[in-house]
Short mmCIF file of C-alpha atoms and ligand atoms in Angstrom, two decimals:
data_model
loop_
_atom_site.label_atom_id
_atom_site.label_comp_id
_atom_site.label_asym_id
_atom_site.label_seq_id
_atom_site.Cartn_x
_atom_site.Cartn_y
_atom_site.Cartn_z
CA UNK A 1 104.26 115.60 155.94
CA UNK A 2 100.91 114.80 154.38
CA UNK A 3 97.55 116.57 154.56
CA UNK A 4 94.39 116.58 152.48
CA UNK A 5 94.27 120.31 151.74
CA UNK A 6 97.35 122.55 151.93
CA UNK A 7 96.19 126.12 152.56
CA UNK A 8 98.68 128.84 151.70
CA UNK A 9 97.96 132.05 153.64
CA UNK A 10 96.50 132.55 157.11
CA UNK A 11 94.29 135.57 156.40
CA UNK A 12 90.49 135.42 156.60
CA UNK A 13 90.17 133.23 153.46
CA UNK A 14 92.58 130.53 154.53
CA UNK A 15 91.42 130.47 158.14
CA UNK A 16 87.72 130.30 157.31
CA UNK A 17 88.31 127.47 154.83
CA UNK A 18 90.46 125.58 157.33
CA UNK A 19 87.83 125.81 160.05
CA UNK A 20 84.94 124.76 157.81
CA UNK A 21 86.91 121.77 156.51
CA UNK A 22 87.94 120.74 160.01
CA UNK A 23 84.28 120.47 161.05
CA UNK A 24 83.71 118.09 158.11
CA UNK A 25 86.64 115.91 159.12
CA UNK A 26 88.86 117.11 156.27
CA UNK A 27 92.46 117.69 157.31
CA UNK A 28 94.20 120.94 156.34
CA UNK A 29 97.46 122.71 157.20
CA UNK A 30 97.71 126.51 157.01
CA UNK A 31 101.07 127.99 155.95
CA UNK A 32 101.47 131.66 156.91
CA UNK A 33 104.43 133.85 155.98
CA UNK A 34 104.06 136.18 158.98
CA UNK A 35 103.23 135.74 162.66
CA UNK A 36 99.75 135.64 164.15
CA UNK A 37 100.33 139.04 165.80
CA UNK A 38 101.41 140.57 162.51
CA UNK A 39 98.29 139.30 160.74
CA UNK A 40 96.10 140.59 163.60
CA UNK A 41 97.84 143.97 163.48
CA UNK A 42 96.57 144.72 159.98
CA UNK A 43 93.53 146.97 160.00
CA UNK A 44 91.16 146.18 157.18
CA UNK A 45 87.47 146.50 156.42
CA UNK A 46 84.59 145.66 158.69
CA UNK A 47 81.28 145.13 156.91
CA UNK A 48 79.96 141.58 156.64
CA UNK A 49 77.30 140.43 154.19
CA UNK A 50 74.78 137.92 155.53
CA UNK A 51 76.55 135.20 153.50
CA UNK A 52 79.76 135.81 155.47
CA UNK A 53 77.88 135.95 158.77
CA UNK A 54 76.27 132.58 158.00
CA UNK A 55 79.63 131.01 157.06
CA UNK A 56 81.14 132.18 160.36
CA UNK A 57 78.23 130.55 162.21
CA UNK A 58 78.58 127.37 160.13
CA UNK A 59 82.28 127.33 161.00
CA UNK A 60 81.30 127.45 164.70
CA UNK A 61 82.94 130.85 165.24
CA UNK A 62 79.89 133.12 165.28
CA UNK A 63 79.47 133.55 169.04
CA UNK A 64 81.47 136.73 169.65
CA UNK A 65 80.46 138.14 166.26
CA UNK A 66 76.77 137.69 167.11
CA UNK A 67 77.27 139.24 170.56
CA UNK A 68 79.43 142.21 169.54
CA UNK A 69 78.67 142.82 165.84
CA UNK A 70 76.46 145.80 165.04
CA UNK A 71 73.44 145.25 162.79
CA UNK A 72 73.07 147.99 160.16
CA UNK A 73 69.73 148.24 158.39
CA UNK A 74 70.93 150.84 155.92
CA UNK A 75 73.53 153.37 154.89
CA UNK A 76 73.69 157.05 153.92
CA UNK A 77 74.93 158.39 150.60
CA UNK A 78 75.60 162.14 150.93
CA UNK A 79 76.35 164.88 148.38
CA UNK A 80 75.90 168.67 148.33
CA UNK A 81 74.26 168.71 151.78
CA UNK A 82 71.75 166.14 150.54
CA UNK A 83 71.47 162.77 152.26
CA UNK A 84 70.02 159.66 150.64
CA UNK A 85 69.01 156.93 153.08
CA UNK A 86 69.37 153.48 151.55
CA UNK A 87 67.21 151.10 153.55
CA UNK A 88 68.70 147.60 153.17
CA UNK A 89 66.10 145.82 155.23
CA UNK A 90 63.14 147.43 153.46
CA UNK A 91 64.55 146.64 150.02
CA UNK A 92 66.12 143.23 150.60
CA UNK A 93 64.88 141.92 153.95
CA UNK A 94 68.54 141.70 155.02
CA UNK A 95 70.83 144.00 157.01
CA UNK A 96 74.65 143.90 157.07
CA UNK A 97 76.85 143.43 160.13
CA UNK A 98 79.68 145.67 161.32
CA UNK A 99 82.44 143.43 162.73
CA UNK A 100 86.09 144.21 162.07
CA UNK A 101 88.29 141.90 160.04
CA UNK A 102 90.78 141.93 162.92
CA UNK A 103 88.17 140.54 165.33
CA UNK A 104 86.97 137.93 162.89
CA UNK A 105 90.55 136.81 162.17
CA UNK A 106 91.25 136.57 165.91
CA UNK A 107 88.14 134.36 166.38
CA UNK A 108 89.28 132.09 163.56
CA UNK A 109 92.84 131.77 164.96
CA UNK A 110 91.45 131.05 168.44
CA UNK A 111 89.17 128.35 167.02
CA UNK A 112 92.10 126.77 165.13
CA UNK A 113 94.12 126.64 168.31
CA UNK A 114 91.22 125.20 170.33
CA UNK A 115 90.74 122.29 167.93
CA UNK A 116 94.50 121.76 167.57
CA UNK A 117 94.55 122.39 163.82
CA UNK A 118 98.06 122.88 162.43
CA UNK A 119 99.24 126.37 161.39
CA UNK A 120 102.88 126.94 160.44
CA UNK A 121 103.94 130.58 160.87
CA UNK A 122 107.01 132.36 159.48
CA UNK A 123 107.21 130.10 156.42
CA UNK A 124 109.53 131.32 153.68
CA UNK A 125 109.95 130.46 150.02
CA UNK A 126 106.65 128.63 149.57
CA UNK A 127 106.54 126.83 146.21
CA UNK A 128 103.69 124.86 144.66
CA UNK A 129 104.60 121.75 142.64
CA UNK A 130 102.58 119.48 140.38
CA UNK A 131 99.32 121.42 140.72
CA UNK A 132 98.29 120.09 137.30
CA UNK A 133 99.02 116.48 138.31
CA UNK A 134 97.31 114.06 140.70
CA UNK A 135 100.17 114.35 143.21
CA UNK A 136 100.63 118.03 144.10
CA UNK A 137 102.95 119.12 146.91
CA UNK A 138 104.16 122.31 148.54
CA UNK A 139 107.69 123.08 149.70
CA UNK A 140 108.83 125.88 152.05
CA UNK A 141 111.56 126.77 154.53
CA UNK A 142 111.36 127.28 158.24
CA UNK A 143 114.17 127.75 160.78
CA UNK A 144 114.35 123.92 160.82
CA UNK A 145 115.16 123.76 157.10
CA UNK A 146 113.35 122.74 153.93
CA UNK A 147 109.89 121.19 154.40
CA UNK A 148 107.50 119.35 152.08
CA UNK A 149 103.75 118.75 152.35
CA UNK A 150 102.10 116.24 150.02
CA UNK A 151 98.39 116.84 149.57
CA UNK A 152 95.28 116.25 147.44
CA UNK A 153 94.46 119.91 146.84
CA UNK A 154 96.03 123.34 147.36
CA UNK A 155 94.05 126.43 148.34
CA UNK A 156 95.91 129.61 147.33
CA UNK A 157 94.69 132.05 149.99
CA UNK A 158 97.90 134.11 150.10
CA UNK A 159 96.57 137.53 149.15
CA UNK A 160 97.45 139.80 146.24
CA UNK A 161 101.24 139.48 146.66
CA UNK A 162 101.33 135.73 147.27
CA UNK A 163 102.88 132.97 145.16
CA UNK A 164 99.77 130.96 144.30
CA UNK A 165 98.51 133.12 141.45
CA UNK A 166 102.00 133.29 139.90
CA UNK A 167 102.08 129.47 139.82
CA UNK A 168 99.40 129.39 137.11
CA UNK A 169 101.31 129.65 133.81
CA UNK A 170 101.00 132.88 131.80
CA UNK A 171 99.73 130.83 128.86
CA UNK A 172 96.68 129.82 130.93
CA UNK A 173 96.05 132.95 132.99
CA UNK A 174 94.69 136.34 132.05
CA UNK A 175 94.69 139.36 134.38
CA UNK A 176 92.18 142.22 134.21
CA UNK A 177 93.11 145.39 136.05
CA UNK A 178 92.13 148.99 136.66
CA UNK A 179 94.23 151.31 138.81
CA UNK A 180 92.47 154.41 140.16
CA UNK A 181 94.33 157.71 140.31
CA UNK A 182 93.88 158.18 144.08
CA UNK A 183 94.06 156.41 147.42
CA UNK A 184 92.18 156.39 150.72
CA UNK A 185 93.74 157.86 153.83
CA UNK A 186 92.16 155.99 156.75
CA UNK A 187 92.24 156.71 160.47
CA UNK A 188 91.01 154.77 163.47
CA UNK A 189 90.07 156.88 166.47
CA UNK A 190 88.74 156.10 169.93
CA UNK A 191 85.78 158.40 169.53
CA UNK A 192 82.04 157.71 169.17
CA UNK A 193 80.98 157.35 165.50
CA UNK A 194 79.42 160.50 164.04
CA UNK A 195 76.31 158.61 162.96
CA UNK A 196 74.71 155.24 163.67
CA UNK A 197 75.01 154.21 160.01
CA UNK A 198 77.91 154.53 157.56
CA UNK A 199 78.04 157.75 155.50
CA UNK A 200 79.52 157.64 151.99
CA UNK A 201 80.03 161.28 151.05
CA UNK A 202 80.78 162.80 147.65
CA UNK A 203 82.04 166.38 147.83
CA UNK A 204 83.83 168.78 145.54
CA UNK A 205 86.97 168.25 147.63
CA UNK A 206 86.78 164.49 147.09
CA UNK A 207 85.21 161.45 148.68
CA UNK A 208 84.93 160.74 152.43
CA UNK A 209 83.59 157.79 154.42
CA UNK A 210 82.44 157.62 158.02
CA UNK A 211 82.53 154.09 159.35
CA UNK A 212 82.97 152.44 162.75
CA UNK A 213 83.95 149.34 164.67
CA UNK A 214 81.91 149.87 167.84
CA UNK A 215 80.33 152.52 170.10
CA UNK A 216 83.68 154.15 170.91
CA UNK A 217 85.81 153.25 167.88
CA UNK A 218 85.40 155.14 164.62
CA UNK A 219 86.95 154.50 161.23
CA UNK A 220 87.11 157.44 158.82
CA UNK A 221 88.56 157.82 155.33
CA UNK A 222 89.25 160.65 152.87
CA UNK A 223 90.23 160.31 149.22
CA UNK A 224 93.82 161.58 148.68
CA UNK A 225 96.18 161.92 145.69
CA UNK A 226 98.37 158.86 145.11
CA UNK A 227 101.51 160.87 145.86
CA UNK A 228 100.39 161.79 149.41
CA UNK A 229 102.35 160.35 152.33
CA UNK A 230 100.84 159.59 155.74
CA UNK A 231 103.48 161.79 157.43
CA UNK A 232 102.04 164.81 155.60
CA UNK A 233 98.72 164.34 157.38
CA UNK A 234 98.61 165.56 160.97
CA UNK A 235 95.52 164.57 162.97
CA UNK A 236 94.30 168.17 162.82
CA UNK A 237 94.66 168.28 159.02
CA UNK A 238 92.77 165.00 158.70
CA UNK A 239 89.83 166.11 160.87
CA UNK A 240 89.66 169.44 159.09
CA UNK A 241 89.57 167.81 155.66
CA UNK A 242 87.02 165.21 156.73
CA UNK A 243 84.68 167.89 158.09
CA UNK A 244 84.89 169.86 154.87
CA UNK A 245 83.74 166.82 152.89
CA UNK A 246 80.71 165.96 155.05
CA UNK A 247 77.23 167.50 155.05
CA UNK A 248 77.30 170.53 157.40
CA UNK A 249 74.90 168.97 159.90
CA UNK A 250 77.13 165.90 160.13
CA UNK A 251 80.38 167.87 160.35
CA UNK A 252 78.96 169.83 163.30
CA UNK A 253 78.41 166.59 165.22
CA UNK A 254 81.79 165.02 164.50
CA UNK A 255 83.74 164.22 167.67
CA UNK A 256 87.47 164.32 166.99
CA UNK A 257 90.32 162.92 169.07
CA UNK A 258 93.72 161.29 168.86
CA UNK A 259 94.04 158.79 166.06
CA UNK A 260 95.37 155.33 166.87
CA UNK A 261 96.15 154.32 163.29
CA UNK A 262 96.66 156.19 160.05
CA UNK A 263 97.47 154.69 156.66
CA UNK A 264 97.03 155.25 152.93
CA UNK A 265 95.85 152.50 150.58
CA UNK A 266 95.73 152.81 146.79
CA UNK A 267 92.54 151.75 144.99
CA UNK A 268 92.57 148.95 142.46
CA UNK A 269 90.18 146.62 140.64
CA UNK A 270 91.77 143.31 139.65
CA UNK A 271 90.58 139.87 138.56
CA UNK A 272 92.60 136.91 137.30
CA UNK A 273 91.05 134.12 135.25
CA UNK A 274 90.80 131.17 135.67
CA UNK A 275 91.03 130.76 139.44
CA UNK A 276 91.47 127.00 139.30
CA UNK A 277 94.42 125.25 137.69
CA UNK A 278 94.36 121.50 138.15
CA UNK A 279 94.36 120.96 141.90
CA UNK A 280 95.19 124.57 142.80
CA UNK A 281 92.31 126.89 143.74
CA UNK A 282 92.76 130.64 144.25
CA UNK A 283 90.57 132.37 146.85
CA UNK A 284 90.12 135.94 148.07
CA UNK A 285 92.73 138.63 147.42
CA UNK A 286 94.97 136.08 145.64
CA UNK A 287 92.38 136.01 142.86
CA UNK A 288 90.80 139.45 142.88
CA UNK A 289 90.86 142.93 144.42
CA UNK A 290 88.10 145.52 144.63
CA UNK A 291 88.34 149.19 145.57
CA UNK A 292 86.90 149.52 149.11
CA UNK A 293 83.90 151.64 148.08
CA UNK A 294 81.10 149.15 148.75
CA UNK A 295 82.97 146.98 151.27
CA UNK A 296 83.30 143.93 149.07
CA UNK A 297 86.94 142.83 149.71
CA UNK A 298 86.27 140.51 152.61
CA UNK A 299 82.89 139.46 151.28
CA UNK A 300 84.16 138.31 147.89
CA UNK A 301 86.71 136.18 149.75
CA UNK A 302 83.84 134.58 151.67
CA UNK A 303 81.92 133.61 148.55
CA UNK A 304 85.03 131.93 147.07
CA UNK A 305 85.40 129.95 150.28
CA UNK A 306 81.73 128.94 150.09
CA UNK A 307 82.17 127.50 146.58
CA UNK A 308 85.50 125.82 147.32
CA UNK A 309 84.40 124.39 150.66
CA UNK A 310 81.25 122.87 149.19
CA UNK A 311 83.24 121.50 146.24
CA UNK A 312 85.77 119.86 148.57
CA UNK A 313 83.08 118.37 150.83
CA UNK A 314 81.28 116.91 147.77
CA UNK A 315 84.57 115.48 146.49
CA UNK A 316 85.60 113.88 149.80
CA UNK A 317 82.22 112.77 151.10
CA UNK A 318 80.25 111.98 147.94
CA UNK A 319 83.02 111.35 145.42
CA UNK A 320 81.44 114.12 143.35
CA UNK A 321 83.90 116.37 141.50
CA UNK A 322 81.51 118.76 139.77
CA UNK A 323 81.78 121.50 142.43
CA UNK A 324 85.57 121.55 142.10
CA UNK A 325 85.48 121.33 138.30
CA UNK A 326 83.05 124.27 138.18
CA UNK A 327 84.73 126.30 140.95
CA UNK A 328 86.35 128.91 138.74
CA UNK A 329 83.25 129.68 136.67
CA UNK A 330 80.85 129.77 139.62
CA UNK A 331 83.03 131.87 141.88
CA UNK A 332 84.00 134.30 139.11
CA UNK A 333 80.43 134.83 138.00
CA UNK A 334 79.67 136.32 141.41
CA UNK A 335 83.05 138.08 141.67
CA UNK A 336 82.53 140.03 138.46
CA UNK A 337 79.21 141.37 139.75
CA UNK A 338 80.88 142.53 142.98
CA UNK A 339 83.66 144.08 140.86
CA UNK A 340 81.05 145.97 138.85
CA UNK A 341 79.34 147.25 141.99
CA UNK A 342 82.60 148.41 143.61
CA UNK A 343 83.72 150.07 140.38
CA UNK A 344 80.38 151.87 139.93
CA UNK A 345 80.31 153.10 143.56
CA UNK A 346 83.88 154.33 143.15
CA UNK A 347 83.01 156.15 139.93
CA UNK A 348 79.86 157.69 141.37
CA UNK A 349 81.44 159.10 144.55
CA UNK A 350 85.07 160.12 143.85
CA UNK A 351 86.65 163.12 142.18
CA UNK A 352 88.91 162.08 139.29
CA UNK A 353 91.86 164.31 138.28
CA UNK A 354 90.88 164.37 134.59
CA UNK A 355 87.16 164.94 135.15
CA UNK A 356 85.52 167.67 133.05
CA UNK A 357 82.28 169.56 133.60
CA UNK A 358 80.27 166.96 131.73
CA UNK A 359 81.66 164.13 133.88
CA UNK A 360 80.72 166.05 137.02
CA UNK A 361 77.17 166.56 135.78
CA UNK A 362 76.92 162.82 135.09
CA UNK A 363 77.86 162.05 138.69
CA UNK A 364 75.37 164.61 139.94
CA UNK A 365 72.59 163.20 137.73
CA UNK A 366 73.34 159.69 138.97
CA UNK A 367 73.14 160.81 142.61
CA UNK A 368 69.92 162.77 142.01
CA UNK A 369 68.39 159.77 140.28
CA UNK A 370 69.42 157.51 143.15
CA UNK A 371 67.86 159.92 145.65
CA UNK A 372 64.54 160.08 143.81
CA UNK A 373 64.13 156.52 142.57
CA UNK A 374 63.13 153.60 144.75
CA UNK A 375 64.21 151.02 142.16
CA UNK A 376 67.72 152.51 141.99
CA UNK A 377 67.92 152.38 145.79
CA UNK A 378 66.82 148.74 145.71
CA UNK A 379 69.57 147.90 143.19
CA UNK A 380 72.18 149.54 145.43
CA UNK A 381 70.79 147.78 148.52
CA UNK A 382 70.78 144.34 146.83
CA UNK A 383 74.39 144.71 145.78
CA UNK A 384 75.52 146.14 149.12
CA UNK A 385 74.01 143.38 151.26
CA UNK A 386 75.45 140.82 148.85
CA UNK A 387 74.13 138.89 145.87
CA UNK A 388 73.07 135.31 146.62
CA UNK A 389 75.74 132.56 146.48
N1 APR B 401 103.39 132.18 151.82
C1 APR B 401 102.57 132.08 152.92
N2 APR B 401 101.69 133.04 153.26
C2 APR B 401 101.62 134.12 152.49
C3 APR B 401 102.42 134.29 151.33
C4 APR B 401 103.33 133.26 151.02
N3 APR B 401 104.13 133.35 149.94
N4 APR B 401 102.13 135.47 150.76
C5 APR B 401 101.19 136.03 151.53
N5 APR B 401 100.88 135.24 152.57
C6 APR B 401 99.90 135.49 153.63
C7 APR B 401 99.84 136.93 154.10
O1 APR B 401 100.82 137.19 155.11
C8 APR B 401 98.42 137.03 154.63
O2 APR B 401 98.35 136.76 156.01
O3 APR B 401 98.60 135.24 153.12
C9 APR B 401 97.63 135.98 153.86
C10 APR B 401 96.64 136.59 152.92
O4 APR B 401 95.67 137.29 153.65
P1 APR B 401 94.86 138.55 153.07
O5 APR B 401 95.77 139.41 152.28
O6 APR B 401 94.12 139.14 154.20
O7 APR B 401 93.86 137.89 151.99
P2 APR B 401 92.52 137.05 152.21
O8 APR B 401 92.68 136.05 153.31
O9 APR B 401 92.13 136.57 150.85
O10 APR B 401 91.48 138.09 152.77
C11 APR B 401 90.67 138.88 151.94
O11 APR B 401 89.51 140.96 152.42
O12 APR B 401 89.17 143.04 153.37
C12 APR B 401 89.76 142.36 152.35
O13 APR B 401 91.84 142.81 151.29
C13 APR B 401 91.22 142.52 152.46
O14 APR B 401 92.60 141.09 153.68
C14 APR B 401 91.54 141.15 153.05
C15 APR B 401 90.73 140.32 152.17
C1 PHB B 402 85.57 150.20 157.05
O1 PHB B 402 84.88 150.28 158.06
O2 PHB B 402 86.79 150.05 157.12
C2 PHB B 402 84.93 150.27 155.71
C3 PHB B 402 83.55 150.29 155.63
C4 PHB B 402 82.93 150.39 154.39
C5 PHB B 402 83.70 150.46 153.25
C6 PHB B 402 85.08 150.41 153.33
C7 PHB B 402 85.70 150.33 154.57
O3 PHB B 402 83.09 150.56 152.04
#
């Protein structure tokens, strides 16, 4: 088989790239290790920066997002019964949109099917060959045996545990990593959200987040020790802990109910450099991970796709290779700023096991400063809604 761009991974990064390229007449095949239903069963984040929203529209898949997505003009940062309202629209002129990753992924799969673009599911043993030559190819197995795709370029969109990153030799690649000593226990519940904006809450019992998907679907999280197991957390224990970490007035309004999903995710910051090796380009979670405080996971994937997509279009349509040659530097320059923001939000709002009294006072001073200083609120707002591409 031959295609122009072989895309490894059918998560949001690979699907968005495939759809954008299709509209520009550039042929791509998506190779996905799991099934469509499996990918759609994963519950992930749900806050879109305006850059992501615009890319979805450009890819021709913005209709349902624009109809069902919720516009959020700000967010709340809470601590010690104090609430700081961060007004995105006042400070940046731009809101964010609440639209779940599951919904967005479904729209992208539907669009792929509608245009007849090729996706191969259940692929095993994907290997990348000759990425540093002019004739790269990808091999993999399906139930029909060993397959080979020859291509011009390879997009490694296969997430943190994929093969693409590992293909770049150790002598070329450097990884930067920080593991946090806690995780987030998340629940989805068919209950109305406690507030019309997200609430990021720092409390002496640890961090909590109130988020949502729509008017009757709430997403809540509490910080938990890394050793905790989901089975230890009954619904009642979760609701009780969440309430204890929210401002009293918020806790009183919380509507609890049966949870429809419960999971624990560890927190990690990770970046690999470079994210281009010859004709292989890493995008999204394959290249970097952020802790979820600040909702940058999906959005950093989108900015990679923006740079790669524009580089590929310039190469195919204008015979101009600069965008591809500069991909790694341009994408990483923005990634590192999103990494910094996610790391600083994580540090400001969580309880760390080895924290001493001084560290706690530093967090408190930072929150008090944020609450009293318009410029600090503007900095948070600019980062939250997304730095320009
Ligand atoms: N071969 C083929 N596909 C693979 C392989 C492989 N060896 N390894 C992983 N995959 C697939 C996974 O099954 C998954 O569907 O690649 C896809 C990667 O998708 P994501 O992990 O969702 O990564 P990405 O598309 O970069 O999306 C960015 O934003 O909210 C964040 O972390 C969250 O998923 C999120 C991400
Ligand atoms: C979510 O809704 O899942 C969510 C929202 C904001 C975050 C992280 C997760 O910072």
